[in-house]
Short mmCIF file of C-alpha atoms and ligand atoms in Angstrom, two decimals:
data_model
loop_
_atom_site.label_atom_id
_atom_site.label_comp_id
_atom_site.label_asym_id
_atom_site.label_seq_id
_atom_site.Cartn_x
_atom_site.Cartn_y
_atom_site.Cartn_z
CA UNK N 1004 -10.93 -94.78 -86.52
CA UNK N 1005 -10.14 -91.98 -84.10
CA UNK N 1006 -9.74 -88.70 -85.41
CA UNK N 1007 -5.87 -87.43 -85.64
CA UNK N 1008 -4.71 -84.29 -84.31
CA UNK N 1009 -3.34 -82.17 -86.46
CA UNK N 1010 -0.13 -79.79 -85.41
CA UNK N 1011 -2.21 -76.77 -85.55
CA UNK N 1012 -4.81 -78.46 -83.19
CA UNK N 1013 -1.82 -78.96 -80.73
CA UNK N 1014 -0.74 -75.53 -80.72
CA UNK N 1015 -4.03 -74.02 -79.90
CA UNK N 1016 -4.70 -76.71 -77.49
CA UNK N 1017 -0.78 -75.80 -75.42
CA UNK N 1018 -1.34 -72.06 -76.02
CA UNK N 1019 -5.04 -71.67 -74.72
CA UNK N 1020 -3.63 -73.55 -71.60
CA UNK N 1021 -0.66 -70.74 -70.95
CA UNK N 1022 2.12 -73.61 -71.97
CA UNK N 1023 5.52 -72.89 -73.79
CA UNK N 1024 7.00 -76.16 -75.91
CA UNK N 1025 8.87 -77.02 -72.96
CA UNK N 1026 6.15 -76.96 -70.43
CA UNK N 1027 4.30 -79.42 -72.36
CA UNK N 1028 7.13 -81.95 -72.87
CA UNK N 1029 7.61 -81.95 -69.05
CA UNK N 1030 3.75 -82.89 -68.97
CA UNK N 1031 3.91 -85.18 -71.67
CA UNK N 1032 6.77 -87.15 -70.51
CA UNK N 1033 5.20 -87.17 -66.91
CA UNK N 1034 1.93 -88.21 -67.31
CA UNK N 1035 3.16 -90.90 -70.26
CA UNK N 1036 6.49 -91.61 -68.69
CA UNK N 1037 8.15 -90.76 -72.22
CA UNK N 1038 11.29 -88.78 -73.24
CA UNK N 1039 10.16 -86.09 -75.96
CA UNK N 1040 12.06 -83.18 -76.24
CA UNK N 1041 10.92 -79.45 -77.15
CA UNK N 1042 12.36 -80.41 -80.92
CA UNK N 1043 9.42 -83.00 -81.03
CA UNK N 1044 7.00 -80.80 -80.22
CA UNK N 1045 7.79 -78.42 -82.97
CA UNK N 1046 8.21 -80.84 -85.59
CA UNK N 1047 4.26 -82.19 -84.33
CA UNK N 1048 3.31 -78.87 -84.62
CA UNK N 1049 4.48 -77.78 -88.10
CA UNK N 1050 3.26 -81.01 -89.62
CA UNK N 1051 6.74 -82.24 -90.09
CA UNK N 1052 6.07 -85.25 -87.97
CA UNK N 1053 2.59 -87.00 -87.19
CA UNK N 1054 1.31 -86.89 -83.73
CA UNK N 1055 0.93 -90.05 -82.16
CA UNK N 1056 -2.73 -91.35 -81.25
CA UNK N 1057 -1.36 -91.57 -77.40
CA UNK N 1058 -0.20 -87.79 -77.15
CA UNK N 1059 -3.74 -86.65 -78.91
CA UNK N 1060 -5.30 -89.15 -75.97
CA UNK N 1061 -3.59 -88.09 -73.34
CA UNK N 1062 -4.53 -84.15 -74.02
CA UNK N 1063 -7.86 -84.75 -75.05
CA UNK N 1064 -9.03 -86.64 -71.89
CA UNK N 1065 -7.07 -85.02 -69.25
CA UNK N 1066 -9.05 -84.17 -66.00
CA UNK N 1067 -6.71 -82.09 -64.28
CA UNK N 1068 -5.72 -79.32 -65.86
CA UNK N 1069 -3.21 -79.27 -68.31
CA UNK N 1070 0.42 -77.61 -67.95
CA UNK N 1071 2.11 -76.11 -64.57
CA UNK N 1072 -0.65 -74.23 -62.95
CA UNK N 1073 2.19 -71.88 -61.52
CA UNK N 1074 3.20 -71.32 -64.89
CA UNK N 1075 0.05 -71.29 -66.54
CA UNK N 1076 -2.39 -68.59 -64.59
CA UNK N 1077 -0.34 -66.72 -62.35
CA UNK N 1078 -1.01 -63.34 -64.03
CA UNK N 1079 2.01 -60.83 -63.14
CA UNK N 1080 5.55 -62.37 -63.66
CA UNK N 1081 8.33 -62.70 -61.15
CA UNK N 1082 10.72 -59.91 -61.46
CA UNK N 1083 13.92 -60.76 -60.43
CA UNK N 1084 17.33 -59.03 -61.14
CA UNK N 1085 21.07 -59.12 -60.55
CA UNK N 1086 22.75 -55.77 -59.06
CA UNK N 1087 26.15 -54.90 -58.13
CA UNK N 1088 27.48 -51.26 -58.52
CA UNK N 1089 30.98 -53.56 -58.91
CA UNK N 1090 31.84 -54.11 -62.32
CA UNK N 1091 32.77 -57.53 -63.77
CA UNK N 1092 31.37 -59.85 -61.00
CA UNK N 1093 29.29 -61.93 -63.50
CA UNK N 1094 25.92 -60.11 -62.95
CA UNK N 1095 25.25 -60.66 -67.42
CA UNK N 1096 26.66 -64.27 -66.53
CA UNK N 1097 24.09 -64.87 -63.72
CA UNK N 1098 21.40 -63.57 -65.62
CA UNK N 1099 21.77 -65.58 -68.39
CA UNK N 1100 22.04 -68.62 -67.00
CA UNK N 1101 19.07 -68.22 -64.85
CA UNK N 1102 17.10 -67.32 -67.35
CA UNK N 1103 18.33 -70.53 -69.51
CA UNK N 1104 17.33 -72.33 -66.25
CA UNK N 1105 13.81 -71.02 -65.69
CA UNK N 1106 13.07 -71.36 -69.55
CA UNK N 1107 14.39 -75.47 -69.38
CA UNK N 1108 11.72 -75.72 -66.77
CA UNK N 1109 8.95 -75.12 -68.91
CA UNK N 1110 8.80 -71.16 -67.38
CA UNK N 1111 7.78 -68.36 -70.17
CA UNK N 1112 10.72 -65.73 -69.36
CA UNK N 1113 11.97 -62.74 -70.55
CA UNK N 1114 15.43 -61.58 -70.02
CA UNK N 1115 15.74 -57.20 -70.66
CA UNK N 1116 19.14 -56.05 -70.88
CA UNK N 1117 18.96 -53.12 -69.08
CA UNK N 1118 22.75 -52.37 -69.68
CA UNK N 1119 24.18 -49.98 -71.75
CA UNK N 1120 26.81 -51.85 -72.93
CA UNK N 1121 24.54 -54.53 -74.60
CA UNK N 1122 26.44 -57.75 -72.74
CA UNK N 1123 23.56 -59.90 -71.75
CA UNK N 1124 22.23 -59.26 -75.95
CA UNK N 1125 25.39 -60.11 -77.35
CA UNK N 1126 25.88 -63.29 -75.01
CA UNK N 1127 22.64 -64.23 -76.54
CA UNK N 1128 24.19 -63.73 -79.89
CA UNK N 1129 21.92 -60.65 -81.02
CA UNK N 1130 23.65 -57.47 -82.39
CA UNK N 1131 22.89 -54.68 -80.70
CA UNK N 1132 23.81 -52.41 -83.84
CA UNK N 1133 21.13 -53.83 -85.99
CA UNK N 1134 18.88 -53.76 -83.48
CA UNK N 1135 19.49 -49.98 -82.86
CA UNK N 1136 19.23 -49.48 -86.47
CA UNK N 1137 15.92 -51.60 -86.33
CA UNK N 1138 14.93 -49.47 -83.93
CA UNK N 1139 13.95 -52.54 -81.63
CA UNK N 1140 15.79 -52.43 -78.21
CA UNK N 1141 14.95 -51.15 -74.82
CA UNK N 1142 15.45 -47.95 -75.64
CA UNK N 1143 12.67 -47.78 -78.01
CA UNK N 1144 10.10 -49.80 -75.63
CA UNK N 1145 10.86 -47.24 -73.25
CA UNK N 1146 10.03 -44.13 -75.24
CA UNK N 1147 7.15 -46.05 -77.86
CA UNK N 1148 3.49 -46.36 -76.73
CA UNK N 1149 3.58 -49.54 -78.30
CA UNK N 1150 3.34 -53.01 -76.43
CA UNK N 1151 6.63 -54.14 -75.16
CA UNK N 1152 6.09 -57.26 -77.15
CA UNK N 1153 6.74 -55.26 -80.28
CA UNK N 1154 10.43 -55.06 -79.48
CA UNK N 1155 11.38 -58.44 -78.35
CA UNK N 1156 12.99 -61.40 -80.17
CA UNK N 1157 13.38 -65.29 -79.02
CA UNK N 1158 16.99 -66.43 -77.95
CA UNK N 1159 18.66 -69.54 -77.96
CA UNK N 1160 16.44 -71.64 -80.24
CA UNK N 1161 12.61 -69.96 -78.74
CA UNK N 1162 13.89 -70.91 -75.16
CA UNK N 1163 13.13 -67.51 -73.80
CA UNK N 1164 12.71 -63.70 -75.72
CA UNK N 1165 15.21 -61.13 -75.16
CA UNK N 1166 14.57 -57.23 -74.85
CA UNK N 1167 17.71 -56.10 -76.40
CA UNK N 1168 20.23 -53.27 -75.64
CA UNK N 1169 21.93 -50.90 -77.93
CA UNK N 1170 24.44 -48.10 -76.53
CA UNK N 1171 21.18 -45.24 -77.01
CA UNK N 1172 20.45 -46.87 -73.81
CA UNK N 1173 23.45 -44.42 -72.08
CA UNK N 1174 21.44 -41.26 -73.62
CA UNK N 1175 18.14 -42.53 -71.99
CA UNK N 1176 19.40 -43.04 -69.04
CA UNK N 1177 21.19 -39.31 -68.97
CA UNK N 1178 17.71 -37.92 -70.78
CA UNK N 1179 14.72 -39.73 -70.52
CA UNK N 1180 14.97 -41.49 -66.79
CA UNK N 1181 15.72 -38.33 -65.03
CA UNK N 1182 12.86 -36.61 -66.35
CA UNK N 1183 9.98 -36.70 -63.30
CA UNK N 1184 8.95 -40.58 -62.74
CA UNK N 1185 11.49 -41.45 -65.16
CA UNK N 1186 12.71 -43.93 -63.52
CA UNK N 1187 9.01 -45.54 -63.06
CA UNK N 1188 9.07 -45.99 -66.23
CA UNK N 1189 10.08 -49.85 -66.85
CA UNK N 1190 8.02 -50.39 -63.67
CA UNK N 1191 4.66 -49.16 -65.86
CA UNK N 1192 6.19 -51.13 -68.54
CA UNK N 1193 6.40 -54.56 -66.46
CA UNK N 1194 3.36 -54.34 -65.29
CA UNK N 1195 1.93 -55.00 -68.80
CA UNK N 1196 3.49 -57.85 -68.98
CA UNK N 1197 1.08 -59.80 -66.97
CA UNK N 1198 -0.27 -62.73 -68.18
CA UNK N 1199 2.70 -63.22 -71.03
CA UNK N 1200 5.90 -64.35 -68.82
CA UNK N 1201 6.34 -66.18 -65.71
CA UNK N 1202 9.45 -64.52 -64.66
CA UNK N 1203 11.41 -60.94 -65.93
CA UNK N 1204 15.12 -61.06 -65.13
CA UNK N 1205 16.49 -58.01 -65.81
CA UNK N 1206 20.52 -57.65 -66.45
CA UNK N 1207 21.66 -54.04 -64.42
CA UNK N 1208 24.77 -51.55 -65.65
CA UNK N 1209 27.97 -51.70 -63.04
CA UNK N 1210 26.79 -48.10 -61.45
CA UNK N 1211 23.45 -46.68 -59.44
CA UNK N 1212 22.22 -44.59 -62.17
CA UNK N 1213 19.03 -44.22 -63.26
CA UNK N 1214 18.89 -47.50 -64.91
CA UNK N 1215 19.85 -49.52 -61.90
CA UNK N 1216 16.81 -47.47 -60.22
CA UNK N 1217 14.63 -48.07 -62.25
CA UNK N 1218 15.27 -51.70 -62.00
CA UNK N 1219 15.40 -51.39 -58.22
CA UNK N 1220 11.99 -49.91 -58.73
CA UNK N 1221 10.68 -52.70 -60.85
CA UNK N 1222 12.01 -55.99 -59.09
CA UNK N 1223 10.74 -58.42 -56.85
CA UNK N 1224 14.11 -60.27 -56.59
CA UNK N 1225 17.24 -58.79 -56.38
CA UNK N 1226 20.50 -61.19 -56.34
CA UNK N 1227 23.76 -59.60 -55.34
CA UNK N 1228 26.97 -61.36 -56.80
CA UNK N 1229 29.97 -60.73 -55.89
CA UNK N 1230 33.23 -61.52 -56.66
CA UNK N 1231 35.69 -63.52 -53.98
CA UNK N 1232 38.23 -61.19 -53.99
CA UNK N 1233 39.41 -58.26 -51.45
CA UNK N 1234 37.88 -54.94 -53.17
CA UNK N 1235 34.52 -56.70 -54.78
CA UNK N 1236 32.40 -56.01 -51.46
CA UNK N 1237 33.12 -52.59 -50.97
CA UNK N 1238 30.50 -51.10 -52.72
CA UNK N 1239 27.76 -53.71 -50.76
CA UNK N 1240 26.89 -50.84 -48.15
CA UNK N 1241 26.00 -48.35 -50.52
CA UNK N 1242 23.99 -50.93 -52.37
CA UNK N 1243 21.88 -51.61 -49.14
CA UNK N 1244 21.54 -47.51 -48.55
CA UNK N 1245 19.75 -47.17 -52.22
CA UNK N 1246 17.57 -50.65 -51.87
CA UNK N 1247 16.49 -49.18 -48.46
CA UNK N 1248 15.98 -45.66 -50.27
CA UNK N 1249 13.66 -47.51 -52.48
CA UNK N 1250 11.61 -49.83 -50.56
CA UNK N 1251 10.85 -46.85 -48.56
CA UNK N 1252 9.65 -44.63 -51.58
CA UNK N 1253 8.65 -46.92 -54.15
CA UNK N 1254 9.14 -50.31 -53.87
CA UNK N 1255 8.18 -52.07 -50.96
CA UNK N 1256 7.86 -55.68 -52.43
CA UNK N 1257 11.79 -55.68 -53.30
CA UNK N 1258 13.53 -58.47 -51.49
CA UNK N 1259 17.05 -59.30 -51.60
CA UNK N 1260 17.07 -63.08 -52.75
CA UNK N 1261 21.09 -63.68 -51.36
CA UNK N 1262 24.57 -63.06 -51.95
CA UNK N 1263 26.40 -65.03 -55.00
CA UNK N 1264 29.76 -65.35 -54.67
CA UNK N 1265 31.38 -65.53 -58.45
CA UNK N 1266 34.66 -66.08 -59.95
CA UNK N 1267 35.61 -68.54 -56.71
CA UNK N 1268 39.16 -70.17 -56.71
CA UNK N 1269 38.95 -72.37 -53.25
CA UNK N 1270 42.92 -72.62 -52.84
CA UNK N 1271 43.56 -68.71 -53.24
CA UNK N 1272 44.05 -67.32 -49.25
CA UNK N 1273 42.50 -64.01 -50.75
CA UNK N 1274 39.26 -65.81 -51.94
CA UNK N 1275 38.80 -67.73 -48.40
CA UNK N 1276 39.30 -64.22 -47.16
CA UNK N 1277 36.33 -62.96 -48.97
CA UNK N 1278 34.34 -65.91 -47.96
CA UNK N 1279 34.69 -65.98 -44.51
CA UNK N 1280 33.69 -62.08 -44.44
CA UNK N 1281 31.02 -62.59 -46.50
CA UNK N 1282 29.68 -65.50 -44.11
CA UNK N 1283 29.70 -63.36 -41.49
CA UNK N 1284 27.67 -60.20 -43.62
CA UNK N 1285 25.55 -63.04 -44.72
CA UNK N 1286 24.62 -63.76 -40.87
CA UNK N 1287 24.52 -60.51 -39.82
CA UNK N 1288 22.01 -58.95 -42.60
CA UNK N 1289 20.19 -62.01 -42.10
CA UNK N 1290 21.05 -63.10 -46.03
CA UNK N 1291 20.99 -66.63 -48.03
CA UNK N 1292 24.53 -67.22 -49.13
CA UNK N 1293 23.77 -69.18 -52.20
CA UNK N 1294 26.98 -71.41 -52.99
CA UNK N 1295 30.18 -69.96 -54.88
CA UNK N 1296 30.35 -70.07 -58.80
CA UNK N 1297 33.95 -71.65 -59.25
CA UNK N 1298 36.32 -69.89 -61.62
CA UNK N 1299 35.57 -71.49 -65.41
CA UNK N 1300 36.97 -71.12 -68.66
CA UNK N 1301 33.14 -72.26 -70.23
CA UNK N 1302 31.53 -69.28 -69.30
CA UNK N 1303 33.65 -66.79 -71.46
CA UNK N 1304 33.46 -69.56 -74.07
CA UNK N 1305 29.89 -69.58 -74.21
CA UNK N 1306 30.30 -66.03 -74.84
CA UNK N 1307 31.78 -66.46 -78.15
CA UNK N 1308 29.24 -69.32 -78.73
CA UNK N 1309 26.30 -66.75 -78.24
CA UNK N 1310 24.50 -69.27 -75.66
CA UNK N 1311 24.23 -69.09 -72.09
CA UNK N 1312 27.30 -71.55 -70.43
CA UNK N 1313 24.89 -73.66 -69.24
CA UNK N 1314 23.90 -74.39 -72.21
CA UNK N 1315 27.20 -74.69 -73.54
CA UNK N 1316 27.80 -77.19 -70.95
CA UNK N 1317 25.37 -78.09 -68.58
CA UNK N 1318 28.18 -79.19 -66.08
CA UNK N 1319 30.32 -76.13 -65.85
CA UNK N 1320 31.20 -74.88 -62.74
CA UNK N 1321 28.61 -73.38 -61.02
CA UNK N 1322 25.65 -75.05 -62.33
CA UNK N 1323 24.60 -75.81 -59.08
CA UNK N 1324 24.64 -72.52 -57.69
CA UNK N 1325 22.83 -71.19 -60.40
CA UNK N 1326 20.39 -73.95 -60.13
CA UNK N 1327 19.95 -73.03 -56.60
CA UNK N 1328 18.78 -69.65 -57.59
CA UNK N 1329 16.28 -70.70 -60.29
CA UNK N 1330 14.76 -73.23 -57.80
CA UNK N 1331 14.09 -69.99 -55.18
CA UNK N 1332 12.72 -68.23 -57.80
CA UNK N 1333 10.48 -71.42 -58.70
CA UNK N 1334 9.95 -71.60 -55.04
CA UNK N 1335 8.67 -68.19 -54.81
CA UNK N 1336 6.70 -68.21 -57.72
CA UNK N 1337 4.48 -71.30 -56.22
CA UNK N 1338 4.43 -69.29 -52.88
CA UNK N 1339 3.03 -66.43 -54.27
CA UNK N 1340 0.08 -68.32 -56.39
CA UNK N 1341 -1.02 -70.48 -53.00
CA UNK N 1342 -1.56 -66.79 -51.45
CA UNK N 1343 -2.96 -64.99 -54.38
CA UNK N 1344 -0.65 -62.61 -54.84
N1 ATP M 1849 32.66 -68.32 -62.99
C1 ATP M 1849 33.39 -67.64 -63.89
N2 ATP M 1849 34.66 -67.98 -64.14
C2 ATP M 1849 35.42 -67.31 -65.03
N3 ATP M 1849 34.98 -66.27 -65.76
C3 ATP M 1849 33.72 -65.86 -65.54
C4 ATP M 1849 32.86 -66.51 -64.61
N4 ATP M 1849 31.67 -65.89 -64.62
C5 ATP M 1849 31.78 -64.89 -65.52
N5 ATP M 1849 33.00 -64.87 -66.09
C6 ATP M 1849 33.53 -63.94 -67.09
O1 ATP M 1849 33.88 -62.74 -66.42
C7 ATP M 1849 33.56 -61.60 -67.23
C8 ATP M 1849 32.60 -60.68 -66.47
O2 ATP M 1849 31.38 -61.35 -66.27
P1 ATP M 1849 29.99 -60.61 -66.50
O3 ATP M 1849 29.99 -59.89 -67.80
O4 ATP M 1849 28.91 -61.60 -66.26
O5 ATP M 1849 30.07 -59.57 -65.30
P2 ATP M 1849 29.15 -58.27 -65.06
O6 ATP M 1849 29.06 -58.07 -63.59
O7 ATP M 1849 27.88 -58.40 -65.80
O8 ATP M 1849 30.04 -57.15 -65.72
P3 ATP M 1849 29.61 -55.61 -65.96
O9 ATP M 1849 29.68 -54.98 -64.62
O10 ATP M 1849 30.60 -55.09 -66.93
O11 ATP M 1849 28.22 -55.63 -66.49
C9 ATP M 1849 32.97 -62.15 -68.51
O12 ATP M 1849 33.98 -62.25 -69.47
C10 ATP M 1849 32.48 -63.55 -68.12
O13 ATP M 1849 32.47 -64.43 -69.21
MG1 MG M 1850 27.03 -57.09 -67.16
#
């Protein structure tokens, strides 16, 4: 009789390929035309459950090579963010949610709050207080020596890990990111990330501090959301001035991925307004305008829920424009391993 796998057999075999739970159901159900979920997998792995002889088969003959080669050797993550000096036009909410999206198709992600006021961690129902007091937030990963790694925890059930905030984040960005190459800082930091994430989205503070910078400075990817109403685009200009500022210096692999309209209601004259101008920005800067994110009760919901909306409700409004994002991003990832980069 053949030999059985045991659940410690299929972790090592998913981890030495570069796989996350997820990645491996989406191979699993491919290649066997099956419906296991990531709950599955864990239960095979920790024993609860026996691994069928069919599973143990399928991974121990495979030719090809196992997993989403995108996912599985490109070596320095996608690092995309969300930027608006504008407060409240659903930058956290974006963030999340693309994250949640990347992570559901079998990515390895990492989302850092790199806002001050700890949104995007307590969305993902993690206190920033005890994290402070654990000393375990970005803060710390910024100033420590230690690997990044050190100060992360998973969100929403192992989906994706989370670099929390705490409010110490303000005092770093007054103190520590203004000191010379301060704001280089979580660039350095990134960078030794390779290998361990497919994609870094990284949440930005309403303002062009030294935070925002220093995202500027790290990202690949920057998405500009903005909401459909009269005064939400006026800070768009000065946005452009400090990407330009940057590409020029420091950065000159940051790309602006589109405009998102947010917070859409299609029968307001004020929001068709806002549309219709920011068609005709889109066309002249030569931008995607990804489609608007209809006004939605879920996504404040989800807030209280401490889950991403999407995974609140995969249908709430907006799904699809968030979905269009992810698939760029997805898009871009596969680009960049045909070319080596
Ligand atoms: N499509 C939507 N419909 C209705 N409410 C929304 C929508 N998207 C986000 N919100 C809510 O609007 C508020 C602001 O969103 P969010 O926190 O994502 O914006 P932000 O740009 O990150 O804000 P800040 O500038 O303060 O960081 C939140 O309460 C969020 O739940
Ligand atoms: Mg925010």
């Amino acid at each position: 009789m053949a030999h059985e796998m045991s659940g410690e057999e299929l972790r090592r075999y998913r981890e030495q390929r570069g796989m996350n739970q997820q990645a491996l159901v989406g191979w699993l159900n491919e290649r066997l035309n099956r419906r296991y979920d990531r709950a599955k997998i864990s239960r095979w792995e920790t024993g609860a459950e026996r691994i069928p002889q069919i599973v143990a088969g399928a991974l121990k003959t495979a030719t090809e090579p196992v997993g989403i080669p995108a996912a599985a050797v490109r070596a320095a993550p996608v690092v995309f963010c969300a930027a608006n000096q504008k407060g409240g036009v659903a930058k956290t909410t974006t963030c999340v949610n693309v994250a949640w999206l990347l992570a559901q198709s079998g990515r390895r992600v990492l989302l850092i709050d790199c806002d001050p006021q700890a949104n995007a961690t307590v969305h993902l129902g993690v206190d920033p207080h005890e994290r402070e007091l654990a000393k375990a937030t970005l803060t710390h990963a910024l100033k420590a020596s230690r690997p990044m790694k050190e100060f992360m925890t998973p969100v929403c059930d192992g989906a994706f890990d989370l670099l929390p905030s705490s409010i110490s984040l303000a005092a770093a960005d007054r103190e520590l990111l203004r000191q010379p190459n301060g704001t280089l800082i979580l660039r350095a930091k990134i960078a030794q990330l390779a290998g361990l994430y497919d994609f870094v989205v990284l949440d930005c503070p309403p303002h062009l501090g030294e935070l925002t910078v220093s995202v500027l400075n790290a990202a690949d990817q920057l998405l500009i959301p903005t909401q459909t109403e009269m005064l939400s685009m006026m800070g768009i200009p000065q946005l452009f001035e400090t990407i330009a500022g940057v590409r020029e210096l420091v950065n000159p692999r940051l790309q602006i991925l589109g405009v998102l309209p947010t917070m859409y209601s299609p029968r307001r004259l004020q929001d068709e307004t806002v549309m219709k101008e920011l068609r005709e920005l889109a066309a002249a800067e030569q931008l995607r305008l990804f489609s608007p994110v209809k006004r939605a009760a879920d996504y404040s919901k989800s807030v209280m829920a401490g889950r991403p909306g999407l995974a609140y409700n995969p249908n709430s409004a907006g799904a699809e424009s968030f979905r269009e994002i992810a698939d760029s991003l997805l898009a871009l990832a596969g680009e960049e391993m045909r070319h080596g980069a």
